[in-house]
Structures are given as structure tokens and as C-alpha cells.
Amino acid sequence: MSRARATRRERLVVVSNRVARGGNAARAGGLAVALLDVLKRSGGLWAGWSGNVQDGALGKPRMSAQGDLSFATLDLSQAEYEEYYNGFANRTLWPLFHYRIDLTNFDRDHYQGYLRVNQRFAHAVAPLLGDDDLVWVHDYHLIAFGEELRRMGVHHTLGFFLHIPFPAPEVITTLPVHEVLVRALFAYDLIGFQTESDLRSFTDYVTSEAGGRVLEDGRLEAYGRVVRAGVYPIGVDAENIRRFARSRDAHTHGARMERVLAGRLAIIGVDRLDYSKGLPERFRAFDALLRRYPENRGRISFLQIAPPSRTDVPEYKDIRQELEGLSGSINGEHSEFDWTPLRYITRGFSRQALAGLYRIARIGLVTPLRDGMNLVAKEYVAAQSGHNPGVLVLSRFAGAAHRADGALIVNPYDIQGVADAMQKALVMPLDERRERWRALRDEVMTNDVNAWRDAFLAVLREVDARRPR
Ligand code: ADQ
């Protein structure tokens, strides 16, 4: 590294759909939680949607700051909110990338709205960029953002990270505009995926659909451009979660829950209410557990926390109704006057309170039908006590399952199989629980959110160092 490069002051600019300040990060979901953890340490600029929808003048971004971290937030108009956010992002890309072609709704107006918001965000962010900024764009909402910056003549090194799965070519090609989207990804210099299989799907697309090729050094060439693509599994702020789990709030919630449990074993699920999380299947698996292993009646309690998200999207109303029906019928069928088997709660909790609840639960039940990574699985592991750890029951379709020696890996479509895994966890001897947990803990502590950031940024800096200035 030359002296000039060593002394220049780099700033990290993160661009994501949602900018979450402090307390509202948890409600905004996994990405906001992770980005806040990253930015709190490094400082920099975080740009994106404020979360507000209004039809007045949209204008320039609103600037604010918290310590070393600056925010540039933009509102969306009602039409943009419908077309870009509810429409193309959440009714087209989200279901499609989670392999739900049946729920994927393609509308050209929504797609145009999506492009317009990407354009508007690019025009708002470009003037804020300093010469030495490293730009890191996040997730499926902003695939077209980088291309727009390039059109404006921005030559910065641009990184992109996809938090959700990248589907197999057979699936993504059902989208009429698949080629335009993948081509837009080639405006970035580095594209990060959660797992090897996401990278494989992307590489397959590039070679089989885009007429591109893999170069000797592993970079991908297509559409007249060369990009780097790699696997950077996201982690959690494990050290902090361990601290949270010992906090007063954690203790209060854990103790309250223990009073209700009265010696029963707890099973916990924590998810944004989303059809990708496999919640109906999970409820059915719990029902199957009580039927197949009746000795558990009156002796276990399942707590499912699932705050509603994307409530303006019809498919999310449907899943909510389905779950209310299922939880009612499971409790109606199995409850005793002194025992409620399933508690289904839709409110948010502080991260400390969640850590306290994770810590007392014998099973962390994480069974998405498809998930980019799933931070809850890692949070559950981080929050356990080494003396009496619980067991992680984890779907093979969560990105987290790629590096989860120690978890009981299940297929969420196999209701009886999930019930059997829960039974195995309930009767598992302490020694085995400890051994499995240690393996998981080592992974979660080592590959935490800071390691994820460092790994991605190290490669982005490498690319940046070769950029002609
Ligand atoms: P999400 O789909 O939002 O994230 P996930 O990774 O599980 O899913 O993260 C959810 C986050 O919200 C967790 O940190 C959890 O603690 C928090 N949370 C959930 N319910 C809560 C509640 N009731 N109260 C407080 N906090 C709550 C997307 C992708 C994932 C990927 C992440 C990060 O879909 O696959 O892991 O981004 O890349």
C-alpha cells in the first residue's frame, strides 16, 4: 500500500432501502439490525428511505447525524410506495427469489416505479459522495441503483450485497425482466451472496443465460463487464447478544416466562410474519409433536413471536389469518384449564428481552421454507448459557444451515420429521446439548457481523486499490 493510500481517509457509504435509526432497527428486520451493528462501529454515511410516505415535494435527502454516523433519508411518494416497495420489491422480487413463483405478481408499472426510485435515490446520493468513499449497496430493492450511478458518471468502487437467496436460473427466468436486472448487477464491482448455492445459481445464470464466462481468477465476465462475486455469510453481533442475554431486561423477561412455564420446557420461534418463514408448517409440526409424543402434553410450551410486516401486501394478510386460525385450533384441541400449549404473540420486543427469552428456551425453532441467512438462528445460539444450552432445530433451506454443525437440520416440509427432531431435542442429554452448542457457538462468535463486514470490505478495498484515479 502506498503512503498516499495509507493516509487517505476512507468513508463507508451504505445504501439500503430502509434506514433505521436506533430503536426502530429491530422492527425493520434483519438487514437493518445488521447494518446498524456494522455502522455503529465504523461510522460513515447511511442513505435510503426514511420509512415515511408523503405526497409533498420529495426533494433532497434529509441529513442528520448520531456520533460518527450520518444519515441521508428520503421519503417515498404514495405511488412510489405502491409500485416500488409494495409492488416490484415485495410482490415480485421477494416471492420470486424465495422460490414462490405461485405468489409472484409481475406488473410493468410496478417495475417502472422500481426503476424510477432507484434512479431518484442514485441522483440523491451521488452528490454526497466524496472521492475516497467506499459505496456498499444492499439488497434486492436497489439492484438498479449502481447502474444509475454509472450512467451519471460515478466511477467509485461499488459493492452490492444480496441478503436474500439468488434463485436458480429456471426460477429467475420466469421474470420477464430477468436479463435487465442481472445486467444491472454487472454495474457493481463486487457482488456478495450469503451462501455457496446462491453464488452457484448466479454463476449458472451468467454462463447459461447471459452468454458470460468464469475467468481464470474466478471473476465473472458478461455484458462487456467483469465483476467479482463471492460468498460472505452475514453474522450477528454475537458479543453484544451474549451481553444482552445477561442484562436486567433479559433477566426480567426470562424470569416472567419461567413463572408462566412453571417447570415446563419452552420452545421458541421468532420471525417477521412472512410466508417464507414456514410458520404454518411449524405450527403443524408442533401439533404433530403433541400427537406423536403425548408424554409432552402439559410439559412443554411453544412461544412464537411474529410481528407483522409489509401489512399492505395482500399475501401478508392471508398468512396472518392462516396463523390465527391454526393457533386457535391447536390450542382448542390440546389445551387444559391449566396449560396453554402455544402462545402466539405479534408484538416487537427489545433485543435484550428477546435474548432473555432465547436463553431460557430448550429449543430454538427456525424452520423457514427459504431464507437468505436467518439471524434468529444465530441470535439463539449466542444467547444460550454454556451450562444448560438449548438445541437449535434449523431448516436446511436457511442460509444459516450451511455452517451449522451442531444444529438438528430438518426439512420444514416434512411435518413429522420436524416433530421428531423436536422430540430428539427435548430428550437430548446435557452432554450432547453442550457439545452441539459449543460447535455452533464457535461458528457464531467467530463469523459475527464484524467478520462479515471486514471480509466484504477487504475485497472491496482490494478492488478499489486497482481503480485508476
Ligand atoms: P429477515 O427476513 O428480516 O432478514 P432475519 O435474518 O431472521 O430475517 O432477521 C430478523 C431480525 O429481526 C432478527 O434480528 C430478530 O431478532 C429481529 N426480530 C424479529 N422479530 C422481532 C420482535 N418481535 N422483536 C424484536 N426483534 C425482532 C433478511 C433476510 C435474512 C437475512 C437478513 C440479514 O431475509 O435471510 O438473514 O436479512 O441478511
Tab-separated table of N, CA, C and O in Angstrom, residues 4-68:
chain	number	residue	atom	x	y	z
A	4	ALA	N	0.375	7.383	0.190
A	4	ALA	CA	-0.794	8.223	-0.079
A	4	ALA	C	-2.073	7.449	0.247
A	4	ALA	O	-2.992	7.980	0.851
A	5	ARG	N	-2.099	6.162	-0.150
A	5	ARG	CA	-3.316	5.388	0.086
A	5	ARG	C	-3.504	5.113	1.569
A	5	ARG	O	-4.614	5.081	2.059
A	6	ALA	N	-2.360	4.871	2.246
A	6	ALA	CA	-2.470	4.539	3.667
A	6	ALA	C	-3.023	5.708	4.471
A	6	ALA	O	-3.711	5.516	5.450
A	7	THR	N	-2.724	6.935	4.006
A	7	THR	CA	-3.152	8.070	4.816
A	7	THR	C	-4.505	8.639	4.393
A	7	THR	O	-5.084	9.426	5.097
A	8	ARG	N	-4.997	8.242	3.232
A	8	ARG	CA	-6.275	8.850	2.842
A	8	ARG	C	-7.378	8.319	3.756
A	8	ARG	O	-7.312	7.201	4.248
A	9	ARG	N	-8.366	9.167	3.980
A	9	ARG	CA	-9.410	8.808	4.941
A	9	ARG	C	-10.614	8.246	4.197
A	9	ARG	O	-11.313	8.948	3.483
A	10	GLU	N	-10.779	6.961	4.390
A	10	GLU	CA	-11.879	6.307	3.692
A	10	GLU	C	-13.177	6.484	4.487
A	10	GLU	O	-13.155	6.486	5.702
A	11	ARG	N	-14.281	6.647	3.769
A	11	ARG	CA	-15.573	6.689	4.453
A	11	ARG	C	-16.459	5.606	3.853
A	11	ARG	O	-16.473	5.392	2.643
A	12	LEU	N	-17.172	4.936	4.728
A	12	LEU	CA	-18.079	3.897	4.252
A	12	LEU	C	-19.454	4.523	4.006
A	12	LEU	O	-20.025	5.158	4.894
A	13	VAL	N	-19.967	4.327	2.794
A	13	VAL	CA	-21.308	4.808	2.473
A	13	VAL	C	-22.189	3.585	2.234
A	13	VAL	O	-21.934	2.799	1.318
A	14	VAL	N	-23.162	3.412	3.093
A	14	VAL	CA	-24.069	2.276	2.955
A	14	VAL	C	-25.387	2.789	2.396
A	14	VAL	O	-25.915	3.800	2.853
A	15	VAL	N	-25.895	2.102	1.386
A	15	VAL	CA	-27.188	2.477	0.819
A	15	VAL	C	-28.099	1.265	0.917
A	15	VAL	O	-27.733	0.170	0.474
A	16	SER	N	-29.253	1.451	1.533
A	16	SER	CA	-30.194	0.333	1.636
A	16	SER	C	-31.598	0.905	1.558
A	16	SER	O	-31.795	2.111	1.726
A	17	ASN	N	-32.566	0.046	1.288
A	17	ASN	CA	-33.933	0.547	1.192
A	17	ASN	C	-34.292	1.323	2.443
A	17	ASN	O	-34.707	2.464	2.390
A	18	ARG	N	-34.159	0.661	3.583
A	18	ARG	CA	-34.614	1.260	4.829
A	18	ARG	C	-33.442	1.745	5.670
A	18	ARG	O	-32.462	1.010	5.832
A	19	VAL	N	-33.514	2.938	6.131
A	19	VAL	CA	-32.523	3.426	7.087
A	19	VAL	C	-33.196	3.386	8.443
A	19	VAL	O	-34.282	3.915	8.613
A	20	ALA	N	-32.575	2.695	9.385
A	20	ALA	CA	-33.212	2.574	10.692
A	20	ALA	C	-32.332	3.233	11.727
A	20	ALA	O	-31.183	2.850	11.909
A	21	ARG	N	-32.910	4.214	12.372
A	21	ARG	CA	-32.127	4.894	13.409
A	21	ARG	C	-32.428	4.252	14.740
A	21	ARG	O	-33.585	4.079	15.088
A	22	GLY	N	-31.388	3.889	15.471
A	22	GLY	CA	-31.504	3.381	16.834
A	22	GLY	C	-32.619	2.384	17.026
A	22	GLY	O	-32.625	1.310	16.458
A	23	GLY	N	-33.621	2.775	17.841
A	23	GLY	CA	-34.644	1.871	18.327
A	23	GLY	C	-35.496	1.168	17.283
A	23	GLY	O	-35.988	0.081	17.538
A	24	ASN	N	-35.677	1.778	16.075
A	24	ASN	CA	-36.596	1.094	15.171
A	24	ASN	C	-35.922	0.068	14.268
A	24	ASN	O	-36.530	-0.478	13.371
A	25	ALA	N	-34.636	-0.236	14.529
A	25	ALA	CA	-33.931	-1.201	13.686
A	25	ALA	C	-34.580	-2.577	13.757
A	25	ALA	O	-34.774	-3.241	12.743
A	26	ALA	N	-34.912	-3.034	14.977
A	26	ALA	CA	-35.423	-4.392	15.122
A	26	ALA	C	-36.703	-4.571	14.322
A	26	ALA	O	-36.896	-5.579	13.655
A	27	ARG	N	-37.566	-3.548	14.356
A	27	ARG	CA	-38.833	-3.666	13.643
A	27	ARG	C	-38.624	-3.713	12.132
A	27	ARG	O	-39.416	-4.268	11.407
A	28	ALA	N	-37.551	-3.083	11.662
A	28	ALA	CA	-37.326	-3.034	10.225
A	28	ALA	C	-36.722	-4.340	9.698
A	28	ALA	O	-36.541	-4.512	8.512
A	29	GLY	N	-36.380	-5.283	10.580
A	29	GLY	CA	-35.949	-6.608	10.134
A	29	GLY	C	-34.445	-6.806	10.189
A	29	GLY	O	-33.690	-5.957	10.667
A	30	GLY	N	-34.034	-7.987	9.690
A	30	GLY	CA	-32.670	-8.453	9.862
A	30	GLY	C	-31.613	-7.562	9.249
A	30	GLY	O	-30.552	-7.344	9.833
A	31	LEU	N	-31.920	-7.011	8.082
A	31	LEU	CA	-30.925	-6.209	7.397
A	31	LEU	C	-30.621	-4.938	8.191
A	31	LEU	O	-29.461	-4.579	8.395
A	32	ALA	N	-31.678	-4.288	8.663
A	32	ALA	CA	-31.475	-3.040	9.410
A	32	ALA	C	-30.697	-3.312	10.699
A	32	ALA	O	-29.808	-2.536	11.076
A	33	VAL	N	-31.018	-4.433	11.357
A	33	VAL	CA	-30.319	-4.797	12.590
A	33	VAL	C	-28.827	-4.961	12.286
A	33	VAL	O	-27.961	-4.404	12.975
A	34	ALA	N	-28.533	-5.688	11.232
A	34	ALA	CA	-27.137	-5.974	10.897
A	34	ALA	C	-26.391	-4.706	10.485
A	34	ALA	O	-25.257	-4.467	10.911
A	35	LEU	N	-27.035	-3.865	9.679
A	35	LEU	CA	-26.344	-2.664	9.198
A	35	LEU	C	-26.098	-1.675	10.325
A	35	LEU	O	-25.046	-1.030	10.372
A	36	LEU	N	-27.038	-1.595	11.225
A	36	LEU	CA	-26.823	-0.679	12.344
A	36	LEU	C	-25.636	-1.165	13.175
A	36	LEU	O	-24.783	-0.374	13.590
A	37	ASP	N	-25.560	-2.487	13.378
A	37	ASP	CA	-24.424	-3.041	14.115
A	37	ASP	C	-23.098	-2.696	13.429
A	37	ASP	O	-22.116	-2.349	14.072
A	38	VAL	N	-23.094	-2.801	12.116
A	38	VAL	CA	-21.869	-2.519	11.353
A	38	VAL	C	-21.499	-1.042	11.440
A	38	VAL	O	-20.367	-0.672	11.731
A	39	LEU	N	-22.483	-0.186	11.196
A	39	LEU	CA	-22.182	1.237	11.075
A	39	LEU	C	-21.877	1.888	12.411
A	39	LEU	O	-21.128	2.864	12.470
A	40	LYS	N	-22.464	1.341	13.483
A	40	LYS	CA	-22.184	1.912	14.801
A	40	LYS	C	-20.686	1.862	15.083
A	40	LYS	O	-20.133	2.729	15.721
A	41	ARG	N	-20.047	0.793	14.571
A	41	ARG	CA	-18.604	0.665	14.835
A	41	ARG	C	-17.753	1.490	13.900
A	41	ARG	O	-16.787	2.107	14.315
A	42	SER	N	-18.117	1.468	12.588
A	42	SER	CA	-17.189	2.094	11.644
A	42	SER	C	-17.514	3.558	11.387
A	42	SER	O	-16.674	4.293	10.896
A	43	GLY	N	-18.741	3.994	11.697
A	43	GLY	CA	-19.144	5.333	11.307
A	43	GLY	C	-19.350	5.390	9.806
A	43	GLY	O	-19.227	4.373	9.118
A	44	GLY	N	-19.682	6.561	9.270
A	44	GLY	CA	-19.890	6.678	7.834
A	44	GLY	C	-21.228	7.306	7.530
A	44	GLY	O	-21.794	8.020	8.368
A	45	LEU	N	-21.725	7.012	6.345
A	45	LEU	CA	-22.999	7.582	5.906
A	45	LEU	C	-23.956	6.447	5.559
A	45	LEU	O	-23.577	5.505	4.871
A	46	TRP	N	-25.192	6.566	6.021
A	46	TRP	CA	-26.216	5.571	5.696
A	46	TRP	C	-27.337	6.290	4.969
A	46	TRP	O	-27.941	7.221	5.517
A	47	ALA	N	-27.590	5.872	3.725
A	47	ALA	CA	-28.595	6.544	2.900
A	47	ALA	C	-29.692	5.579	2.492
A	47	ALA	O	-29.434	4.404	2.234
A	48	GLY	N	-30.914	6.102	2.413
A	48	GLY	CA	-32.037	5.273	1.958
A	48	GLY	C	-33.361	5.878	2.355
A	48	GLY	O	-33.444	7.067	2.704
A	49	TRP	N	-34.377	5.062	2.320
A	49	TRP	CA	-35.745	5.501	2.610
A	49	TRP	C	-35.916	5.790	4.105
A	49	TRP	O	-35.431	5.018	4.942
A	50	SER	N	-36.643	6.879	4.393
A	50	SER	CA	-36.878	7.242	5.799
A	50	SER	C	-37.928	6.363	6.450
A	50	SER	O	-38.054	6.329	7.672
A	51	GLY	N	-38.752	5.684	5.617
A	51	GLY	CA	-39.901	4.959	6.155
A	51	GLY	C	-41.174	5.782	6.041
A	51	GLY	O	-42.266	5.270	6.270
A	52	ASN	N	-41.027	7.076	5.639
A	52	ASN	CA	-42.214	7.932	5.505
A	52	ASN	C	-42.735	7.934	4.070
A	52	ASN	O	-41.954	7.875	3.119
A	53	VAL	N	-44.053	8.058	3.979
A	53	VAL	CA	-44.699	8.157	2.667
A	53	VAL	C	-45.466	9.469	2.666
A	53	VAL	O	-46.256	9.718	3.576
A	54	GLN	N	-45.205	10.297	1.659
A	54	GLN	CA	-45.913	11.585	1.616
A	54	GLN	C	-45.960	12.100	0.192
A	54	GLN	O	-45.116	11.782	-0.617
A	55	ASP	N	-46.978	12.901	-0.070
A	55	ASP	CA	-47.129	13.366	-1.439
A	55	ASP	C	-46.697	14.808	-1.678
A	55	ASP	O	-46.956	15.363	-2.727
A	56	GLY	N	-45.992	15.391	-0.692
A	56	GLY	CA	-45.470	16.748	-0.889
A	56	GLY	C	-44.216	16.685	-1.765
A	56	GLY	O	-43.925	15.673	-2.389
A	57	ALA	N	-43.454	17.772	-1.773
A	57	ALA	CA	-42.228	17.801	-2.560
A	57	ALA	C	-41.228	16.802	-1.978
A	57	ALA	O	-41.028	16.785	-0.757
A	58	LEU	N	-40.639	15.962	-2.833
A	58	LEU	CA	-39.751	14.922	-2.304
A	58	LEU	C	-38.322	15.425	-2.124
A	58	LEU	O	-37.658	15.096	-1.163
A	59	GLY	N	-37.889	16.220	-3.085
A	59	GLY	CA	-36.633	16.973	-2.953
A	59	GLY	C	-35.398	16.222	-2.513
A	59	GLY	O	-35.205	15.054	-2.810
A	60	LYS	N	-34.565	16.956	-1.771
A	60	LYS	CA	-33.244	16.456	-1.370
A	60	LYS	C	-33.353	15.558	-0.149
A	60	LYS	O	-34.318	15.666	0.610
A	61	PRO	N	-32.333	14.728	0.103
A	61	PRO	CA	-32.381	13.900	1.311
A	61	PRO	C	-32.291	14.745	2.575
A	61	PRO	O	-31.673	15.807	2.578
A	62	ARG	N	-32.899	14.242	3.640
A	62	ARG	CA	-32.805	14.912	4.931
A	62	ARG	C	-31.538	14.408	5.611
A	62	ARG	O	-31.320	13.205	5.715
A	63	MET	N	-30.694	15.329	6.040
A	63	MET	CA	-29.422	14.927	6.656
A	63	MET	C	-29.535	15.002	8.174
A	63	MET	O	-30.128	15.932	8.714
A	64	SER	N	-28.969	14.013	8.856
A	64	SER	CA	-28.915	14.059	10.323
A	64	SER	C	-27.700	13.242	10.754
A	64	SER	O	-27.040	12.611	9.928
A	65	ALA	N	-27.410	13.255	12.042
A	65	ALA	CA	-26.214	12.528	12.492
A	65	ALA	C	-26.403	12.012	13.905
A	65	ALA	O	-27.169	12.563	14.699
A	66	GLN	N	-25.713	10.894	14.197
A	66	GLN	CA	-25.629	10.353	15.560
A	66	GLN	C	-24.172	9.971	15.733
A	66	GLN	O	-23.722	9.002	15.125
A	67	GLY	N	-23.424	10.747	16.488
A	67	GLY	CA	-21.994	10.470	16.636
A	67	GLY	C	-21.310	10.498	15.283
A	67	GLY	O	-21.490	11.435	14.494
A	68	ASP	N	-20.543	9.424	14.990
A	68	ASP	CA	-19.782	9.357	13.736
A	68	ASP	C	-20.620	8.951	12.541
A	68	ASP	O	-20.100	8.790	11.434
